[in-house]
Coordinates of C-alpha atoms and ligand atoms in Angstrom, one line a residue:
M1 CA 74.1 79.1 102.2
D2 CA 73.2 80.6 105.6
L3 CA 73.9 84.3 105.8
E4 CA 72.6 84.7 109.4
L5 CA 75.4 85.1 111.9
S6 CA 75.2 83.1 115.1
E7 CA 75.3 84.8 118.5
S8 CA 79.0 84.2 119.0
E9 CA 79.7 85.4 115.5
L10 CA 77.7 88.6 116.2
A11 CA 79.7 89.1 119.4
F12 CA 82.9 88.6 117.5
Q13 CA 81.7 91.2 114.9
A14 CA 80.8 93.7 117.6
E15 CA 84.2 93.3 119.4
A16 CA 86.1 93.7 116.1
R17 CA 84.0 96.8 115.2
S18 CA 84.5 98.5 118.5
W19 CA 88.3 97.8 118.5
L20 CA 88.7 99.1 115.0
A21 CA 86.6 102.2 115.8
A22 CA 88.9 102.9 118.7
N23 CA 92.2 102.1 117.0
V24 CA 92.2 102.8 113.3
P25 CA 94.4 105.8 112.6
A26 CA 92.3 108.9 111.9
Q27 CA 94.5 109.9 109.0
P28 CA 95.5 107.4 106.2
L29 CA 99.1 106.2 106.7
P30 CA 101.7 107.3 104.1
S31 CA 102.3 104.7 101.3
L32 CA 103.8 101.5 102.5
D33 CA 106.2 101.6 99.6
T34 CA 108.1 104.5 101.2
P35 CA 110.5 103.9 104.2
E36 CA 108.4 106.1 106.5
G37 CA 105.1 104.5 105.5
F38 CA 106.6 101.0 105.7
A39 CA 107.7 101.7 109.3
L40 CA 104.3 103.1 110.3
H41 CA 102.5 100.2 108.7
Q42 CA 104.8 97.8 110.7
E43 CA 103.7 99.7 113.8
W44 CA 100.1 99.2 112.9
E45 CA 100.7 95.5 112.5
A46 CA 102.2 95.4 116.0
R47 CA 99.2 97.3 117.3
L48 CA 96.8 94.8 115.7
A49 CA 98.9 91.9 117.0
A50 CA 99.0 93.2 120.6
D51 CA 95.2 92.7 120.8
R52 CA 95.2 89.6 118.6
W53 CA 93.6 91.2 115.5
S54 CA 96.5 90.7 113.0
V55 CA 95.9 87.0 112.3
V56 CA 92.5 86.2 113.7
S57 CA 92.3 82.7 112.3
W58 CA 95.7 81.5 113.6
P59 CA 96.2 79.5 116.8
R60 CA 96.5 81.5 120.0
E61 CA 100.2 80.5 120.5
Y62 CA 101.0 82.5 117.3
H63 CA 99.0 85.6 118.3
G64 CA 95.7 84.4 116.7
R65 CA 92.2 83.9 118.1
E66 CA 91.4 80.7 116.3
A67 CA 88.6 82.5 114.5
S68 CA 86.5 80.4 112.1
L69 CA 86.4 81.1 108.4
V70 CA 83.1 82.9 108.8
E71 CA 84.6 85.1 111.6
W72 CA 87.6 85.8 109.4
V73 CA 85.3 87.0 106.5
V74 CA 83.3 89.1 109.1
F75 CA 86.6 90.6 110.4
E76 CA 87.7 91.5 106.9
E77 CA 84.4 93.2 106.3
E78 CA 84.8 95.2 109.5
Y79 CA 88.4 96.0 108.7
Y80 CA 87.7 97.6 105.4
R81 CA 84.5 99.2 106.5
A82 CA 86.5 101.0 109.2
G83 CA 89.0 102.3 106.6
A84 CA 91.9 100.5 108.2
P85 CA 95.4 100.6 106.6
G86 CA 96.5 98.2 103.9
R87 CA 98.4 95.2 105.3
V88 CA 102.2 95.5 104.8
S89 CA 102.5 91.9 106.0
Q90 CA 100.0 90.5 103.6
N91 CA 102.5 88.4 101.5
G92 CA 103.6 86.6 104.6
I93 CA 100.2 86.3 106.3
F94 CA 98.1 85.4 103.3
L95 CA 100.5 83.7 100.9
L96 CA 103.3 82.1 103.0
A97 CA 101.7 81.3 106.3
P98 CA 99.1 78.9 104.9
I99 CA 101.9 76.8 103.5
I100 CA 104.1 77.1 106.5
F101 CA 101.1 75.7 108.4
E102 CA 100.5 73.0 105.8
H103 CA 104.1 72.0 104.8
G104 CA 106.4 73.6 107.4
T105 CA 108.1 71.7 110.2
Q106 CA 107.2 72.6 113.8
E107 CA 110.5 74.3 114.1
Q108 CA 109.8 76.5 111.1
Q109 CA 106.3 77.3 112.4
D110 CA 107.8 78.4 115.7
R111 CA 110.6 80.4 114.1
F112 CA 108.7 82.2 111.4
L113 CA 105.1 82.7 112.4
P114 CA 105.3 84.9 115.5
T115 CA 107.4 87.7 113.8
M116 CA 105.1 87.5 110.8
A117 CA 102.1 88.0 113.0
T118 CA 103.6 91.0 114.8
G119 CA 104.8 92.6 111.5
E120 CA 108.4 92.6 112.8
R121 CA 109.6 90.6 109.8
I122 CA 108.0 91.5 106.4
W123 CA 108.1 88.9 103.6
A124 CA 108.3 89.3 99.8
Q125 CA 107.1 86.7 97.3
C126 CA 109.9 86.0 94.8
W127 CA 108.3 83.8 92.3
S128 CA 108.3 85.6 88.9
E129 CA 111.3 85.8 86.6
P130 CA 111.9 87.8 83.5
E131 CA 111.0 84.8 81.3
A132 CA 108.7 83.1 83.8
G133 CA 105.5 84.9 84.7
S134 CA 102.3 83.2 83.5
D135 CA 104.3 80.2 82.7
L136 CA 105.9 80.1 86.1
A137 CA 107.2 76.5 85.8
S138 CA 109.6 77.6 83.1
L139 CA 111.7 79.4 85.8
K140 CA 115.4 79.2 85.4
S141 CA 116.9 80.2 88.8
T142 CA 118.8 77.3 90.2
A143 CA 119.5 75.6 93.5
R144 CA 122.5 73.2 93.7
R145 CA 123.2 70.9 96.6
D146 CA 126.0 71.7 99.0
D147 CA 126.3 68.6 101.2
A148 CA 129.4 69.9 103.0
R149 CA 127.5 72.9 104.5
G150 CA 124.1 71.1 104.8
G151 CA 122.1 73.2 102.4
W152 CA 121.7 74.7 98.9
V153 CA 123.3 77.4 96.8
L154 CA 120.9 79.7 94.9
D155 CA 121.7 81.5 91.6
G156 CA 119.5 83.5 89.3
Q157 CA 117.0 86.4 89.2
K158 CA 113.5 87.1 90.3
I159 CA 111.4 90.1 89.3
W160 CA 108.3 92.0 90.3
C161 CA 108.7 91.1 94.0
S162 CA 106.3 93.4 95.8
R163 CA 107.6 95.0 99.0
A164 CA 111.0 93.5 98.4
A165 CA 112.7 96.9 98.3
L166 CA 112.0 97.2 102.1
A167 CA 111.1 93.6 103.2
H168 CA 113.3 91.4 105.3
W169 CA 112.9 87.9 104.0
G170 CA 111.7 86.3 100.7
F171 CA 110.2 83.0 99.6
G172 CA 110.5 81.5 96.2
L173 CA 111.0 78.5 93.9
F174 CA 114.3 77.4 92.4
R175 CA 115.1 74.6 90.0
S176 CA 117.0 72.1 92.1
D177 CA 117.0 69.2 89.5
P178 CA 117.9 70.4 86.0
E179 CA 117.2 66.9 84.6
A180 CA 113.6 66.7 85.9
Q181 CA 110.5 67.6 84.0
K182 CA 109.3 71.2 84.1
H183 CA 107.1 71.0 87.1
A184 CA 109.2 68.5 88.9
G185 CA 112.6 69.3 90.4
L186 CA 111.6 72.6 91.9
T187 CA 112.3 73.4 95.6
Y188 CA 110.7 76.1 97.8
F189 CA 113.2 78.2 99.8
L190 CA 113.0 80.9 102.4
F191 CA 115.9 83.4 102.6
P192 CA 116.9 86.7 104.2
L193 CA 117.0 89.5 101.6
D194 CA 120.2 90.8 103.2
A195 CA 122.0 87.4 102.9
E196 CA 125.5 87.4 101.3
G197 CA 125.1 87.2 97.5
V198 CA 121.5 88.7 97.4
T199 CA 121.2 92.0 95.6
V200 CA 117.8 93.8 95.8
R201 CA 117.3 96.4 93.0
P202 CA 114.1 98.5 93.5
I203 CA 111.8 99.1 90.6
A204 CA 109.6 102.2 90.7
Q205 CA 105.9 101.7 89.9
L206 CA 103.5 104.1 88.2
D207 CA 103.4 106.5 91.3
G208 CA 107.2 106.6 91.4
E209 CA 107.5 104.6 94.6
A210 CA 109.6 101.4 94.7
G211 CA 106.6 99.0 95.0
F212 CA 108.7 96.2 93.6
A213 CA 112.2 95.0 93.3
E214 CA 114.3 92.7 91.2
V215 CA 116.2 90.2 93.3
F216 CA 119.5 88.7 92.1
F217 CA 121.0 85.6 93.6
D218 CA 124.8 85.0 93.3
D219 CA 125.9 81.9 95.2
V220 CA 123.5 82.4 98.0
F221 CA 123.7 79.7 100.7
V222 CA 120.4 78.5 102.3
P223 CA 120.5 75.9 105.0
D224 CA 118.3 72.8 104.9
A225 CA 116.3 74.3 107.8
D226 CA 115.0 77.0 105.4
V227 CA 113.7 74.6 102.7
L228 CA 109.9 74.5 102.9
G229 CA 108.4 71.1 102.1
A230 CA 110.5 68.3 100.5
P231 CA 113.2 69.2 98.0
G232 CA 111.8 68.7 94.5
D233 CA 108.3 69.1 95.7
G234 CA 108.2 72.9 95.4
W235 CA 105.6 73.1 92.7
R236 CA 103.0 71.3 94.7
V237 CA 103.9 73.4 97.8
A238 CA 103.6 76.6 95.8
M239 CA 100.3 75.7 94.2
S240 CA 98.8 75.1 97.6
T241 CA 98.9 78.9 98.0
A242 CA 97.9 80.0 94.5
G243 CA 94.2 79.3 95.1
N244 CA 94.5 81.4 98.2
E245 CA 96.0 84.3 96.4
R246 CA 93.5 84.3 93.6
G247 CA 90.6 83.4 95.7
L248 CA 89.6 84.2 99.2
S249 CA 92.4 85.4 101.4
L250 CA 94.0 88.2 99.4
R251 CA 90.9 89.8 98.2
S252 CA 88.1 89.3 100.7
P253 CA 84.9 91.0 99.6
G254 CA 84.9 93.5 102.5
R255 CA 87.4 95.5 100.6
F256 CA 85.1 96.0 97.6
T257 CA 81.8 96.4 99.5
A258 CA 83.5 99.1 101.5
A259 CA 84.7 100.8 98.3
A260 CA 81.2 100.5 96.8
D261 CA 79.7 102.1 99.9
R262 CA 82.3 104.9 99.6
L263 CA 81.2 105.3 95.9
L264 CA 77.6 105.6 96.9
S265 CA 78.5 108.3 99.4
L266 CA 80.5 110.1 96.8
Y267 CA 77.5 110.0 94.4
A268 CA 75.2 111.3 97.2
E269 CA 77.5 114.3 97.6
R270 CA 77.7 115.0 93.9
P271 CA 74.9 113.3 92.0
D272 CA 75.5 113.0 88.2
P273 CA 73.0 111.2 86.0
R274 CA 75.7 110.4 83.5
V275 CA 77.4 108.1 86.0
A276 CA 74.3 106.8 87.9
D277 CA 74.0 103.5 86.2
R278 CA 77.6 102.7 86.6
V279 CA 77.5 103.5 90.3
V280 CA 74.6 101.0 90.7
D281 CA 76.4 98.4 88.5
A282 CA 79.5 98.7 90.6
W283 CA 77.5 98.2 93.8
L284 CA 75.7 95.2 92.3
R285 CA 79.0 93.6 91.3
A286 CA 80.5 94.1 94.7
E287 CA 77.4 92.6 96.3
A288 CA 77.5 89.6 93.8
Y289 CA 81.2 89.1 94.7
R290 CA 80.2 89.1 98.4
L291 CA 77.5 86.5 97.9
Y292 CA 79.7 84.3 95.7
T293 CA 82.4 84.4 98.4
W294 CA 79.9 83.4 101.1
G295 CA 79.0 80.5 98.7
T296 CA 82.7 79.6 98.7
V297 CA 82.9 79.8 102.5
T298 CA 80.0 77.4 102.7
K299 CA 81.7 75.0 100.4
L300 CA 84.9 75.2 102.4
K301 CA 83.0 74.7 105.7
D302 CA 81.6 71.6 104.2
G303 CA 85.1 70.2 103.5
G304 CA 85.5 71.3 99.9
D305 CA 88.4 73.3 98.5
I306 CA 88.6 76.5 96.4
G307 CA 90.4 74.8 93.5
A308 CA 89.8 76.4 90.1
A309 CA 87.0 78.5 91.5
G310 CA 89.7 80.8 92.8
S311 CA 90.1 81.9 89.2
V312 CA 86.5 83.0 89.1
N313 CA 87.1 85.2 92.1
K314 CA 90.3 86.6 90.6
V315 CA 88.7 87.8 87.4
W316 CA 85.7 89.2 89.3
W317 CA 87.5 91.1 92.0
S318 CA 90.2 92.6 89.8
E319 CA 87.8 93.9 87.1
L320 CA 85.3 95.1 89.8
D321 CA 88.1 97.1 91.4
V322 CA 88.9 98.9 88.1
A323 CA 85.2 99.6 87.5
L324 CA 84.7 101.0 91.1
H325 CA 87.7 103.3 90.8
E326 CA 87.0 104.4 87.2
T327 CA 83.5 105.3 88.1
A328 CA 84.6 107.4 91.1
L329 CA 87.2 109.2 89.0
D330 CA 84.5 110.0 86.4
L331 CA 82.2 111.4 89.2
L332 CA 85.1 113.5 90.5
G333 CA 86.1 114.8 87.2
P334 CA 89.1 117.2 87.5
D335 CA 88.8 117.1 91.3
A336 CA 90.1 113.5 91.1
E337 CA 93.6 115.0 91.2
L338 CA 92.9 116.1 94.8
E339 CA 91.4 112.8 96.0
S340 CA 94.5 110.7 96.4
R341 CA 92.5 107.8 97.9
W342 CA 90.6 107.3 94.7
L343 CA 93.4 108.2 92.4
D344 CA 96.0 105.9 94.1
G345 CA 93.4 103.2 94.4
Y346 CA 92.8 103.5 90.6
T347 CA 96.5 103.2 89.6
F348 CA 96.8 100.2 91.8
A349 CA 93.5 98.7 90.6
L350 CA 94.9 98.7 87.0
S351 CA 97.5 96.1 88.1
G352 CA 94.8 93.7 89.5
P353 CA 94.1 91.9 86.2
I354 CA 97.9 91.2 86.0
Y355 CA 99.2 90.1 89.4
A356 CA 98.2 86.9 91.1
G357 CA 98.0 85.3 87.6
T358 CA 96.8 87.4 84.6
N359 CA 93.1 87.4 83.8
E360 CA 93.8 85.8 80.4
I361 CA 95.2 82.8 82.2
Q362 CA 92.4 82.8 84.8
R363 CA 89.9 82.7 82.0
N364 CA 91.7 79.8 80.4
I365 CA 91.5 78.0 83.8
V366 CA 87.7 78.7 84.1
A367 CA 87.1 77.6 80.5
E368 CA 89.0 74.4 80.8
R369 CA 88.6 73.3 84.4
I370 CA 85.2 74.6 85.3
L371 CA 83.3 74.8 82.1
G372 CA 85.0 71.8 80.4
L373 CA 85.6 73.7 77.2
P374 CA 88.2 72.4 74.8
R375 CA 91.8 73.4 75.4
E376 CA 93.1 76.4 73.4
P377 CA 95.3 75.2 70.5
K378 CA 99.0 76.2 71.1
G379 CA 99.9 79.5 69.5
A380 CA 96.2 80.4 68.9
Q381 CA 95.6 84.1 67.9
R382 CA 92.7 86.0 69.3
Ligands
FAD401 C1 101.2 94.9 91.1 C2 102.0 93.7 90.8 C3 102.5 93.0 91.9 C4 103.2 91.8 91.6 N1 103.8 91.2 92.7 C5 104.5 90.1 92.5 C6 105.2 89.5 93.7 O1 105.1 90.0 94.8 N2 105.9 88.4 93.4 C7 106.1 87.9 92.2 O2 106.7 86.9 92.1 N3 105.5 88.4 91.1 C8 104.7 89.5 91.2 N4 104.1 90.1 90.2 C9 104.3 89.5 88.8 C10 103.0 88.9 88.2 O3 102.8 87.7 88.9 C11 103.3 88.7 86.7 O4 103.4 89.9 86.1 C12 102.2 87.9 86.1 O5 102.2 86.5 86.5 C13 102.3 87.9 84.5 O6 103.6 87.4 84.2 P1 104.4 88.3 83.1 O7 104.5 89.7 83.6 O8 105.7 87.6 82.9 O9 103.6 88.4 81.8 P2 103.5 87.2 80.7 O10 103.3 85.9 81.3 O11 104.7 87.4 79.7 O12 102.2 87.6 79.9 C14 102.1 88.7 79.0 C15 100.6 88.6 78.4 O13 100.4 87.4 77.7 C16 99.3 86.7 78.2 N5 99.5 85.3 78.2 C17 100.6 84.6 78.5 N6 100.4 83.3 78.4 C18 99.1 83.1 77.9 C19 98.3 82.0 77.6 N7 98.8 80.7 77.7 N8 97.0 82.2 77.2 C20 96.6 83.5 77.1 N9 97.3 84.6 77.4 C21 98.5 84.4 77.8 C22 99.2 87.2 79.7 O14 97.9 87.0 80.2 C23 99.6 88.7 79.5 O15 98.5 89.5 79.1 C24 103.4 91.3 90.3 C25 102.8 92.0 89.3 C26 102.1 93.1 89.5 C27 101.5 93.9 88.3

């Protein structure tokens, strides 16, 4: 693992740092789960895209810079160090785009990627269902063939779709072959959230904002052109993003090293020996995550893939995030009520061990696929 940046990587880092210093809004934007905040975050995405900073690793024709993986990680570090806004477009950029690049047709790439890069069209991930969360393949929403119209008709319900209350399009899996085995017979669809037959019902999260929505499908027509990958191959298509979500792309280490640095500054302002060890531990864990990620980057550069190691990242970043925020709140004491950045960060951090696959499931994956431990007997009690 080589942690020395090359000259061109250092130049890229310097360019990103100075652009962010000149452009990051001085005041934090309002929550992206409010209509006002959502619109301002979309404007921020457009600002990033105008100077090719919204999707640095993408091809130039889609607003990217063709940045290498190393440059991408460097950019993310700079982004969070600069205190830049959360990415309202992250479902699209980090979860959908990689599979559009991998499985989408040229026409789909040309049609969907540019507006994703500019933040003009925001995407929601519609995977989970009321009875299908950890066991996603047990999903029941259906797609039936409509040859006359050249497409499919969707029915069913999705839940916990982040951003869906305000987003424009969704992506999700539907059971297109009821006879097939559980993981087979699923198809991956893209659909506008204002299509006829789609009902979006917002769900308030802990802070009262509609961070999620339930999405109901009642005879929703989707043309063949909006099927991603081959019909029936949806599970394989979907799983090619799961490693991304748990692993590198969604939670690059810059986010946590920046939070650890903020925690150190907070401690310097109000030292408190009760919390000192935890501050150091949080910093150590953020640094360990950073180094582990650079190890993953090295592996990827050498032609490997993330695979089950994404589950190691997932457990690590999500529990680290809780520890960082809890420690800050303990330091702040009653003043925490006035420090919305730490307080909001804490309430969101609490959900980290649940979304992107719960940590119980990730630990099972680590145990079975990385450590080679015996499979847990069905129905085992802990
Ligand atoms: C902030 C947030 C954002 C989200 N955003 C989205 C989104 O944008 N799109 C989307 O589709 N979904 C989203 N989700 C949903 C998320 O993916 C699911 O909540 C998650 O996969 C768990 O599914 P579940 O809620 O059905 O819980 P369940 O699967 O019912 O699990 C309940 C509990 O049982 C445990 N458990 C279940 N099976 C096992 C097992 N085999 N071994 C050990 N323990 C087990 C789980 O770990 C968990 O603790 C989001 C969730 C949150 C909290």
